[in-house]
XYZ file of C-alpha atoms in Angstrom:
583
model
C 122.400 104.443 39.922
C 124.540 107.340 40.573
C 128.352 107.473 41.094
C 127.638 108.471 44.695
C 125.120 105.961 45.421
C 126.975 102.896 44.100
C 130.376 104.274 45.928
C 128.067 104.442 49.450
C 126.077 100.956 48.901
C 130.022 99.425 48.199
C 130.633 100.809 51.547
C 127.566 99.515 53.214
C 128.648 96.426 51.930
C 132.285 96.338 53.500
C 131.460 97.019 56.931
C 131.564 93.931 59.220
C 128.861 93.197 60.733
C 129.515 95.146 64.393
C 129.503 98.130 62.349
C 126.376 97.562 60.274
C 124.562 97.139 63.885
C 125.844 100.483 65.380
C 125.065 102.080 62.232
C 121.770 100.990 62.063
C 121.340 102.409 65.765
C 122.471 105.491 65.000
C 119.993 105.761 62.437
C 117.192 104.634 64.271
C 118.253 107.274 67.408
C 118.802 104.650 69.736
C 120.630 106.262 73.438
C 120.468 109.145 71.836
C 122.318 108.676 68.760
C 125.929 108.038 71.014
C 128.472 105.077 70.744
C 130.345 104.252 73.994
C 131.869 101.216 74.566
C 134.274 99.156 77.064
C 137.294 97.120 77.444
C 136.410 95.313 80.358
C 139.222 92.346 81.494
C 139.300 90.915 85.397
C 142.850 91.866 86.517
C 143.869 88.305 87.207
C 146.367 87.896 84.354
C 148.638 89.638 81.607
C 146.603 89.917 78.708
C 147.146 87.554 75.935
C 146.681 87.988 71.702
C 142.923 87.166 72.004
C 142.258 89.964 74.257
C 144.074 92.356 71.643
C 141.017 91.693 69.026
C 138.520 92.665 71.746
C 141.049 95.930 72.266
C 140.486 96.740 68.807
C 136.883 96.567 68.374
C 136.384 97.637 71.119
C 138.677 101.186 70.887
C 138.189 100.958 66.913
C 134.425 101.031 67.535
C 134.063 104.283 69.871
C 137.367 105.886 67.178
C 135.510 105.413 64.250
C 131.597 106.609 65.113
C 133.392 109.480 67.616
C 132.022 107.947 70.898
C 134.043 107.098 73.900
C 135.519 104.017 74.960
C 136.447 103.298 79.205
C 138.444 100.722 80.809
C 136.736 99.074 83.392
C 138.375 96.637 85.430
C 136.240 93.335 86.412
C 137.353 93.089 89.931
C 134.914 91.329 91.544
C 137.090 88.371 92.181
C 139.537 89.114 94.843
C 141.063 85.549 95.348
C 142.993 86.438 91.976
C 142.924 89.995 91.275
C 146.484 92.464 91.822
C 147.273 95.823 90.801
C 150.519 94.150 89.340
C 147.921 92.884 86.286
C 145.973 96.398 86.290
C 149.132 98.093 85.924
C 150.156 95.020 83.180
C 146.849 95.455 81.198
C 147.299 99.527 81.211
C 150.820 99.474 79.449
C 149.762 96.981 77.030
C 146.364 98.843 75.799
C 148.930 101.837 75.424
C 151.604 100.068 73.164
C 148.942 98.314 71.088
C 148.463 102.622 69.746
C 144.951 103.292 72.256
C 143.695 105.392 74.697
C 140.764 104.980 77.225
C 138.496 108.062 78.444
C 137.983 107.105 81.840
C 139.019 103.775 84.092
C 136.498 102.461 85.739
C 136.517 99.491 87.822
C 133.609 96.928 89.042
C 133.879 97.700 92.232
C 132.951 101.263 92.100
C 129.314 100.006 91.716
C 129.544 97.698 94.608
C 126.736 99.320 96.678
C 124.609 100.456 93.842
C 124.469 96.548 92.949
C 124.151 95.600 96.877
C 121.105 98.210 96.471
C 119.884 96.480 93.522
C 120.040 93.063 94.930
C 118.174 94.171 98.000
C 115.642 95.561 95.729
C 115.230 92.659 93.649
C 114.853 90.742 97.236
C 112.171 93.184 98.482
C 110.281 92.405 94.783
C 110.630 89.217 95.326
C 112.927 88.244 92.507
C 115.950 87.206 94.834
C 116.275 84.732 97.550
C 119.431 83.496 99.850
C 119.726 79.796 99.222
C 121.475 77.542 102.182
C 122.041 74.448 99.596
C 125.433 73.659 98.765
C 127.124 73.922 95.341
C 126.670 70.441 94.555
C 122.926 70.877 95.401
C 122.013 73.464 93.245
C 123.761 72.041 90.606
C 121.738 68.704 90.224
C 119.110 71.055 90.873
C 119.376 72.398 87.649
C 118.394 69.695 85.485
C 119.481 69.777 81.633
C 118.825 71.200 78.394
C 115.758 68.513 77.520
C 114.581 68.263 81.275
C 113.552 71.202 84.029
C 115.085 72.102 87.366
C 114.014 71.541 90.472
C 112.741 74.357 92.482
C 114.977 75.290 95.656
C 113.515 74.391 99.191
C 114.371 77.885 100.039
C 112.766 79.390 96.769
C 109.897 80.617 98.821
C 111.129 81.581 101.395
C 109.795 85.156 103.785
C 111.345 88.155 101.772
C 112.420 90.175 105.266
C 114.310 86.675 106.549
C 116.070 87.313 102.664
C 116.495 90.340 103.520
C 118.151 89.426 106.942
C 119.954 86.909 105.725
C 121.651 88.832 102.907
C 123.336 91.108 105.502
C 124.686 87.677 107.462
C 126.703 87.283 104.080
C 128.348 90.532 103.901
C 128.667 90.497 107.530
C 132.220 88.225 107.636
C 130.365 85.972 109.765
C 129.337 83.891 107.268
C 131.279 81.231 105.791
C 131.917 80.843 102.436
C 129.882 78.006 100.427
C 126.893 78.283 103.520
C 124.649 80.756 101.730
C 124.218 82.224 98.092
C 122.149 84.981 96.525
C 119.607 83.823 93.662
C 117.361 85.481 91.268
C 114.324 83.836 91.006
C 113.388 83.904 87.446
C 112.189 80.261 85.923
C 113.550 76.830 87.126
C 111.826 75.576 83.690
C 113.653 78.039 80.988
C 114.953 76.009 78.148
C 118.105 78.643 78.517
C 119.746 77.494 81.567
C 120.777 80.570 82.398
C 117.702 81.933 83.551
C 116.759 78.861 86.279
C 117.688 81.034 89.294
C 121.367 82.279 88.866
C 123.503 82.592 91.720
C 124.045 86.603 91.493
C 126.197 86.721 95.111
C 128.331 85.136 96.530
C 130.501 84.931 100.112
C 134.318 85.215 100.376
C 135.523 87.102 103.071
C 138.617 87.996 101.406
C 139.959 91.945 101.669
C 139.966 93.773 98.045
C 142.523 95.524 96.786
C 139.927 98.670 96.261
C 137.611 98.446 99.074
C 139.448 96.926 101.606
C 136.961 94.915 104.469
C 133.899 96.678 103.811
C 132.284 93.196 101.471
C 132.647 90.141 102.281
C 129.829 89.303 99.677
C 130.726 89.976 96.215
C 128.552 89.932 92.867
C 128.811 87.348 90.333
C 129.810 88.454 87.037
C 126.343 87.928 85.331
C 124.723 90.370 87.647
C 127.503 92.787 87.579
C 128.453 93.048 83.757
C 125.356 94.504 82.412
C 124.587 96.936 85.422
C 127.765 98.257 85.093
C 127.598 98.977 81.018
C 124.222 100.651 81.845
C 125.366 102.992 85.346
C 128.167 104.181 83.069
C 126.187 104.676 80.170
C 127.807 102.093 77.437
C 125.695 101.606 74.367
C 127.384 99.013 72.547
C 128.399 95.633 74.680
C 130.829 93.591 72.298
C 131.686 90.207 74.037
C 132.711 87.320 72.356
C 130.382 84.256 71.251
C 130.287 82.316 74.513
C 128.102 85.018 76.089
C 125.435 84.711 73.392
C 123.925 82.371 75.803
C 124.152 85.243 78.442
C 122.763 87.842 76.425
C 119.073 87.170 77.541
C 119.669 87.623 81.133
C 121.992 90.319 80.581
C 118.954 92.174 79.093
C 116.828 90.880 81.497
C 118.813 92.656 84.547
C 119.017 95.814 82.932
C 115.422 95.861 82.544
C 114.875 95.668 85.947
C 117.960 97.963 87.136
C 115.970 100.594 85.229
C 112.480 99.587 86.569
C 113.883 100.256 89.823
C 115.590 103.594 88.818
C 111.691 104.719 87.495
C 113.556 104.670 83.887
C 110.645 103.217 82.107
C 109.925 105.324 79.605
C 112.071 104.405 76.211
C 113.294 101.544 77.984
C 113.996 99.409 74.562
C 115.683 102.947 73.050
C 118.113 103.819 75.628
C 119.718 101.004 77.139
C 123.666 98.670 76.520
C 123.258 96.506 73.790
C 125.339 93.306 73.736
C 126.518 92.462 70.428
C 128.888 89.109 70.152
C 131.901 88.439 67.801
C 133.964 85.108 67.254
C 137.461 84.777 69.992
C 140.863 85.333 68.236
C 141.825 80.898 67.877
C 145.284 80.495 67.197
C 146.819 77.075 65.890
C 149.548 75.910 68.234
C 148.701 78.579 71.007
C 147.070 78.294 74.420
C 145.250 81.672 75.291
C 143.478 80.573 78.644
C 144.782 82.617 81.681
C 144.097 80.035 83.726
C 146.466 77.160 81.766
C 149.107 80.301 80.966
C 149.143 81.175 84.352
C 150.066 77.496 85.358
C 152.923 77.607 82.824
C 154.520 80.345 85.064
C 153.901 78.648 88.452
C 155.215 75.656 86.838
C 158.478 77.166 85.267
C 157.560 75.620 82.037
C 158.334 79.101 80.473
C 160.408 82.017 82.050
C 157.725 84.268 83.199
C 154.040 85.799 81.974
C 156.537 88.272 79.367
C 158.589 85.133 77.955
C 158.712 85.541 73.926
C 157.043 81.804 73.809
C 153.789 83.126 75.604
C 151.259 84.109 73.255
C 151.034 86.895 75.824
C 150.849 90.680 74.692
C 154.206 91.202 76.916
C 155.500 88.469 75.262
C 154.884 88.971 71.731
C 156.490 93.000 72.388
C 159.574 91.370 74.154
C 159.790 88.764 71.204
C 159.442 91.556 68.765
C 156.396 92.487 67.232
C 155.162 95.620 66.692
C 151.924 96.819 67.794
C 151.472 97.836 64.200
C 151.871 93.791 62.872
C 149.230 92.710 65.413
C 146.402 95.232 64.545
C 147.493 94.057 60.791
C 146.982 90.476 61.976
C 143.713 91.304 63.688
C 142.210 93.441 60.445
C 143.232 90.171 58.419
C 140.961 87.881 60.424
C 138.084 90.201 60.640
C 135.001 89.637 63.179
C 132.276 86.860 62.443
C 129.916 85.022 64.008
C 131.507 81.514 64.023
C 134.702 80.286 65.737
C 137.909 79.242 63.350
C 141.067 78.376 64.151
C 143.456 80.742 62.375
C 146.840 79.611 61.178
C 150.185 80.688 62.798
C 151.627 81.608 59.590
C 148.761 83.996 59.100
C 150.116 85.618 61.971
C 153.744 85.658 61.092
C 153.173 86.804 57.259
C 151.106 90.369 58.963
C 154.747 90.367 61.310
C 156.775 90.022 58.434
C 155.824 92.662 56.476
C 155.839 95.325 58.690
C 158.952 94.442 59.956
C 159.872 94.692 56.882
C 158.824 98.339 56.699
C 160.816 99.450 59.854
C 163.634 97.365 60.838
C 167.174 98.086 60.461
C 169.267 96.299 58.519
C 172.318 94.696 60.610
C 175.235 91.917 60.313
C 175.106 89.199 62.487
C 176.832 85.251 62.155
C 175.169 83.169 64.389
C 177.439 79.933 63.601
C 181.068 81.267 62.796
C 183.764 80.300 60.732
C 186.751 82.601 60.574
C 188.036 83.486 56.905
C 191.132 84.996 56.450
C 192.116 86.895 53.462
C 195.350 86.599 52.986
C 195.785 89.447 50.484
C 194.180 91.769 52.353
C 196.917 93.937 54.199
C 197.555 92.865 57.526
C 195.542 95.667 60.179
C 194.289 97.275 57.400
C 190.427 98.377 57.721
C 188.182 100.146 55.453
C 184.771 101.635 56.445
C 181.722 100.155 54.355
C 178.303 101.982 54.176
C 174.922 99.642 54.828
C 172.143 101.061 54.401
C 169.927 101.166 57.602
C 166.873 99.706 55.769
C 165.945 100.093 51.764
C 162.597 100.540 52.635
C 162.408 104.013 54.155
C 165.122 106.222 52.805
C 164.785 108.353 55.941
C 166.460 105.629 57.931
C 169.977 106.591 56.815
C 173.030 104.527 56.772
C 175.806 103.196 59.476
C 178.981 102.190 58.376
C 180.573 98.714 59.271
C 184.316 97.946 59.756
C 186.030 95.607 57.062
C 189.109 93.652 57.877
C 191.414 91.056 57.117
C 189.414 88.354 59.619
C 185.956 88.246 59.246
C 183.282 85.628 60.539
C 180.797 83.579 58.082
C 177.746 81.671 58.746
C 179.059 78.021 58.949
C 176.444 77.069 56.536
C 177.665 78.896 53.837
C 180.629 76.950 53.332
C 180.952 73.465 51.805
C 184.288 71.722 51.325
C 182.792 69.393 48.565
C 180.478 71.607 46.609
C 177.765 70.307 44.787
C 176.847 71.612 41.687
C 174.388 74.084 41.825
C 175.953 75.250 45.793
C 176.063 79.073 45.106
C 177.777 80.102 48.111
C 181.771 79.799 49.252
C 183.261 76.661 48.229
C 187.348 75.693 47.087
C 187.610 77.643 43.629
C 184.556 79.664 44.257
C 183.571 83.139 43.843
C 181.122 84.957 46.375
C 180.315 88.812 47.178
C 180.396 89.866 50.709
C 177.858 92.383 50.935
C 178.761 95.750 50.859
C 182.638 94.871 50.180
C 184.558 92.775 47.760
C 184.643 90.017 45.332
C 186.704 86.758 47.245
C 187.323 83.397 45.867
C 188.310 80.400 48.776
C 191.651 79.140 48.131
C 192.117 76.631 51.158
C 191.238 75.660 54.878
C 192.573 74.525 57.759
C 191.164 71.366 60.206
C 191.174 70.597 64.038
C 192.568 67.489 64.827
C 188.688 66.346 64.876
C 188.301 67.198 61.235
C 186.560 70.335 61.990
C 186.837 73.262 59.731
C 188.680 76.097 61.749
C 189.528 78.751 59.180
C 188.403 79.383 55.405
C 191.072 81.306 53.527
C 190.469 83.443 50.193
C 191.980 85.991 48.245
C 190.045 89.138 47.052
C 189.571 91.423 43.821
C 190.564 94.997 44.992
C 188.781 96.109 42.330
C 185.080 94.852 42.684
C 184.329 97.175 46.109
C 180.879 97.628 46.046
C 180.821 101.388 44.542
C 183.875 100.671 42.053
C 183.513 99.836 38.427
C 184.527 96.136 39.125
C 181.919 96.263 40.977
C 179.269 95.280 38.659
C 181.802 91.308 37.378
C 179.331 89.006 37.282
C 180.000 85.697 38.912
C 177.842 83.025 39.838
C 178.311 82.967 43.752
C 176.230 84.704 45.900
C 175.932 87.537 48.377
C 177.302 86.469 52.024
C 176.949 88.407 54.689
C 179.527 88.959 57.583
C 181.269 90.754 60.626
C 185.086 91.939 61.092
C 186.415 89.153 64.168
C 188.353 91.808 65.321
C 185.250 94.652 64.999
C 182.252 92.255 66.073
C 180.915 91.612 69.378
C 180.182 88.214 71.130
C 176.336 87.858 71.403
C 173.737 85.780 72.861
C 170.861 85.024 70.375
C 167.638 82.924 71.181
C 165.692 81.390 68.879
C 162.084 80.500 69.510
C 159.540 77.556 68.206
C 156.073 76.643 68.665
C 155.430 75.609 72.617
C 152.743 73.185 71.795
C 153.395 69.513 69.480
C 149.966 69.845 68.878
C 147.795 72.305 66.233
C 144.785 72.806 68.583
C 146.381 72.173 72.225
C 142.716 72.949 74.152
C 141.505 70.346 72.375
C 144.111 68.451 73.176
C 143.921 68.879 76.711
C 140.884 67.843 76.884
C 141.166 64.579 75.623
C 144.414 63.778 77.667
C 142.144 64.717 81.051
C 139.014 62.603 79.736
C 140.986 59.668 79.152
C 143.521 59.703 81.868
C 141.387 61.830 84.251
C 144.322 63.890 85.111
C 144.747 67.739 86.199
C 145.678 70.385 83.410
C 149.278 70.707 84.551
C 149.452 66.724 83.845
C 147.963 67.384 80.794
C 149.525 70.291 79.437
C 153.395 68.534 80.234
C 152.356 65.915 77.366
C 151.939 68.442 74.566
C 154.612 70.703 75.891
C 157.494 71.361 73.004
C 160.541 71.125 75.151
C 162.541 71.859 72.807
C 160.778 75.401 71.971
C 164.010 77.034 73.011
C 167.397 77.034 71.719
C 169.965 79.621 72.729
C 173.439 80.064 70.876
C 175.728 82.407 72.859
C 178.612 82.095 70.326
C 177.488 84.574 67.729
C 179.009 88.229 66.265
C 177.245 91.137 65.302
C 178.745 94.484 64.114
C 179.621 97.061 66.764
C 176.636 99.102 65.602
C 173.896 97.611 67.330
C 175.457 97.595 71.013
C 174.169 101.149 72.167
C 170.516 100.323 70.258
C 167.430 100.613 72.678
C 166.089 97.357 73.895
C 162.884 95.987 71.657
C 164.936 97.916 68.743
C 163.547 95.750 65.593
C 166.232 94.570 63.377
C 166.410 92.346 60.089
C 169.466 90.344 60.228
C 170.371 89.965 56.914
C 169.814 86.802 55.049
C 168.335 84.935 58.268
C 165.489 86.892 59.796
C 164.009 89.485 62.197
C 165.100 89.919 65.709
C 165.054 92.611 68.329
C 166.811 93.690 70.996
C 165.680 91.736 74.076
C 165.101 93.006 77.704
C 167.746 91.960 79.689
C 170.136 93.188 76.925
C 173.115 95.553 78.050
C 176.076 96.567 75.774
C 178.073 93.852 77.941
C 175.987 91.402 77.000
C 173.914 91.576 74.661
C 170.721 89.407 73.843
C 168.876 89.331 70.812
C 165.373 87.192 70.420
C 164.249 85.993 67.468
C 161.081 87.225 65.678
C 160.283 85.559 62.579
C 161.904 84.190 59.577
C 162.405 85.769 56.332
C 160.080 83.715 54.750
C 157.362 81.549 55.800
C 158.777 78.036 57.124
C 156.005 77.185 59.289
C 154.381 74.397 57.086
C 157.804 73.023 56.500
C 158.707 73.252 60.076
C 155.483 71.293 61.618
């Protein structure tokens, strides 16, 4: 075999199996040898990380095979919908790095799938049912036993017909009548015994206003609207394998009625279905986030807890880390539950890539050196990040009083403690050489103030420079050049590993409501903010979401309701991966 061949069969071989599919369309000329696709969320929520793997197939699919990819809003639900979570669900496609062709929205084919209903009426394949909810659900029977056929099954196709209007008329209350499509009462997929397709509401919509008061359910709108708009490729995740069926089923007849018969296998959406983005120690149902909100259990849909898209920007990822995280996982056909520190290791390094290096104690202890000349400063150069070159440098002010981490001092050393002790030498980054020679106590026995004495001659830069001694680096900020900051750090918000599952038990065994549920896994203590810390003057006129490494203890950025009076810095993730340790 040829250099060529092998190099295009290694290929073949690495494509996922989404891509295999669409290739092997192309090659057979199905619609014409074109990819479109969709991103198609209802706009009753922010979106949260799951929906950011659908983003990516679903954008990466149409990028990489030049097609197009839309947005099309689901909004056939007006009891929950708001332009609040269209607008929401625009920005966050954009900062995730894509770009839709066209938005669409649901409801643009309302009458074209009122016209379809009434034609699958006049066929006979659709009939208003008067039962309630309850009724049509015992109706159903199971997956080893048949349904029962509705009284109303049979019922004259022109008093369907008239009937169907009553719906939409606003007259009609809700619950008193739904649209079916008679199909098989006996089908071993459930799906097919007569699916409700409409539905009453009489609720305004934010689109269209008062003109429906009958709206489609999602089954019977999905799959028309892929076809009207010409989509080839339907990627959904796994729980609409079940769905797939009827979706083709529909289509089938959409295009009967449009006299598309011809070809009617070759051109047509084809639904294609990929495992959901499972995350241990994360919740990702709007529903059960929303109720976190209306609860105040967290501060808002954007708080850096919610495995939100808002929230993981304001807590400071980067789009880049997340379409890292997502190429990690890949796309199967089975459901896993992927590890948190998965996550955080594709976070970590590209943060590590682009953030600025800064200064920051976040538990001080003053150290005075009391050798240094009293309001003398020096200027000391940090480089902005070693990474990337092109990032430059900043300088930082030196001075006679500087703040430590608390933790890096121990009055009784033990023996292999490498950091500032009595008798001890340590580096401060970027400056000198000190060695503690004392401290001073509170009446409580609380350290105070560290003092030391320092080597003039090991500045970083100057041949002293380079004495070896066995303490190590420390970082720090001038007390008299820092500025007083609020930092927040962030843990899991659920005890548990797999919280749905959890959930589920706690309502089967205490028959409780979600909200009762979710308070027993809660983490209450996922939040801890410490609003005595000091970071160099350098980062007060950064942007908010500006990603920053502060040395020796993590990543943070700059959070949203920052200002250079107060600032507010979240953070992102550790230096290294503690999350084993930590749960």
């Amino acid at each position: 075999m040829e250099v060529k061949e092998i190099n295009e069969v290694e290929e073949k071989k690495s494509l996922n199996f989404i891509e295999q599919k669409i290739e092997n369309d192309l090659a057979e000329g199905k619609n014409g040898g074109k990819v479109q696709t969709r991103f198609p969320p209802e706009p009753n929520g922010y979106l949260h990380i799951g929906h950011a793997k659908a983003i990516a197939i679903d954008f990466g699919m149409a990028k990489k095979y030049g097609g197009t990819c839309n947005l099309r809003f689901d909004d056939t639900n007006p009891q929950k919908e708001d332009t609040e979570y269209m607008e929401s669900i625009e920005q966050d496609i954009q900062w995730l790095g894509f770009q839709w062709d066209n938005i669409y929205y649901a409801s643009d084919y309302f009458q074209q799938l009122w016209d379809f209903a009434v034609y699958l009426i006049k066929t006979n394949r659709a009939y208003v049912d008067e039962q309630s909810a309850e009724e049509i659900a015992r109706q159903k029977g199971t997956t080893t036993s048949p349904g029962i056929e509705s009284p109303y099954r049979n019922r004259p196709v022109e008093e369907s017909l008239e009937l169907f209007e009553l719906m939409n008329s606003g007259k009609m209350e809700p619950g008193k009548m739904v649209l079916r499509a008679k199909i098989d009462m006996a089908h071993p997929n459930m799906h097919f015994r007569d699916p409700l397709i409409y539905r009453v509401l009489n609720i305004p919509h934010i689109r269209t206003g008062n003109k429906w008061n009958a709206y489609p359910m999602y089954d019977f709108t999905h799959g028309q609207c892929d076809y009207l708009e010409g989509v080839t490729h339907s990627l959904c995740t796994l729980e609409f394998v079940e769905h797939r069926a009827l979706y083709d089923l529909f289509v089938t007849w959409m295009k009967e009625m449009r006299g598309e018969t011809e070809n009617i296998e070759d051109f047509r959406p084809r639904q294609t279905e990929f495992n959901k983005l499972n995350l241990s120690y994360t919740l990702m149902s709007k529903r059960n986030l929303l109720a976190l909100v209306q609860e105040g259990m967290v501060a808002g849909w954007d708080d850096p807890r919610m495995p939100t898209i808002c929230g993981y920007r304001r807590r400071g990822y980067s789009p880049e880390s997340i379409n890292k995280f997502i190429n990690k996982i890949g796309y199967t056909t089975y459901d896993a539950l992927n590890e948190m520190e998965l996550m955080e290791s594709a976070v970590r390094e590209d943060l590590n890539q682009r953030s600025i290096r800064v200064s920051a104690v976040l538990d001080p202890v003053k150290v005075v050196i009391t050798n240094y000349p009293e309001g003398q400063t020096e200027q000391m150069t940090a480089v902005n990040n070693p990474e990337n070159e092109a990032d430059g440098t900043h300088e930082i002010t030196f001075s006679r009083e500087i703040w430590i981490e608390r933790d890096d001092f121990m009055e009784v050393a033990e023996k292999k403690y490498m950091r500032m002790a009595p008798g001890k030498e340590v580096r401060l980054k970027n400056a000198y050489i000190v060695e503690c020679t004392g401290l001073k106590k509170d009446d409580e026995g609380n350290i105070i103030e560290i003092y030391c004495t320092y080597d003039p001659e090991s500045k970083s830069g100057m041949p002293g420079a380079n004495r070896k001694i066995k303490g190590k680096t420390l970082h720090w900020v001038s007390c008299a050049h820092s500025i007083q900051a609020e930092v927040r750090l962030y843990d899991r918000l659920w005890k548990v590993e797999n919280p749905r599952d959890a959930m589920a038990k706690i309502r089967e065994e205490q028959d409780c409501d979600a909200v009762t549920a979710m308070k027993q896994i809660f983490n209450a203590d996922s939040l801890h903010i410490l609003k005595e810390c000091y970071v160099e003057e350098y980062v007060k006129n950064l942007p908010t979401l500006s990603y920053l490494q502060f040395q020796r203890i993590g990543y943070f950025n700059v959070d949203t309701e920052s200002t250079p009076d107060h600032l507010v810095f979240n953070k992102t993730v550790g230096l290294k991966d503690t999350w084993k340790k930590s749960v």
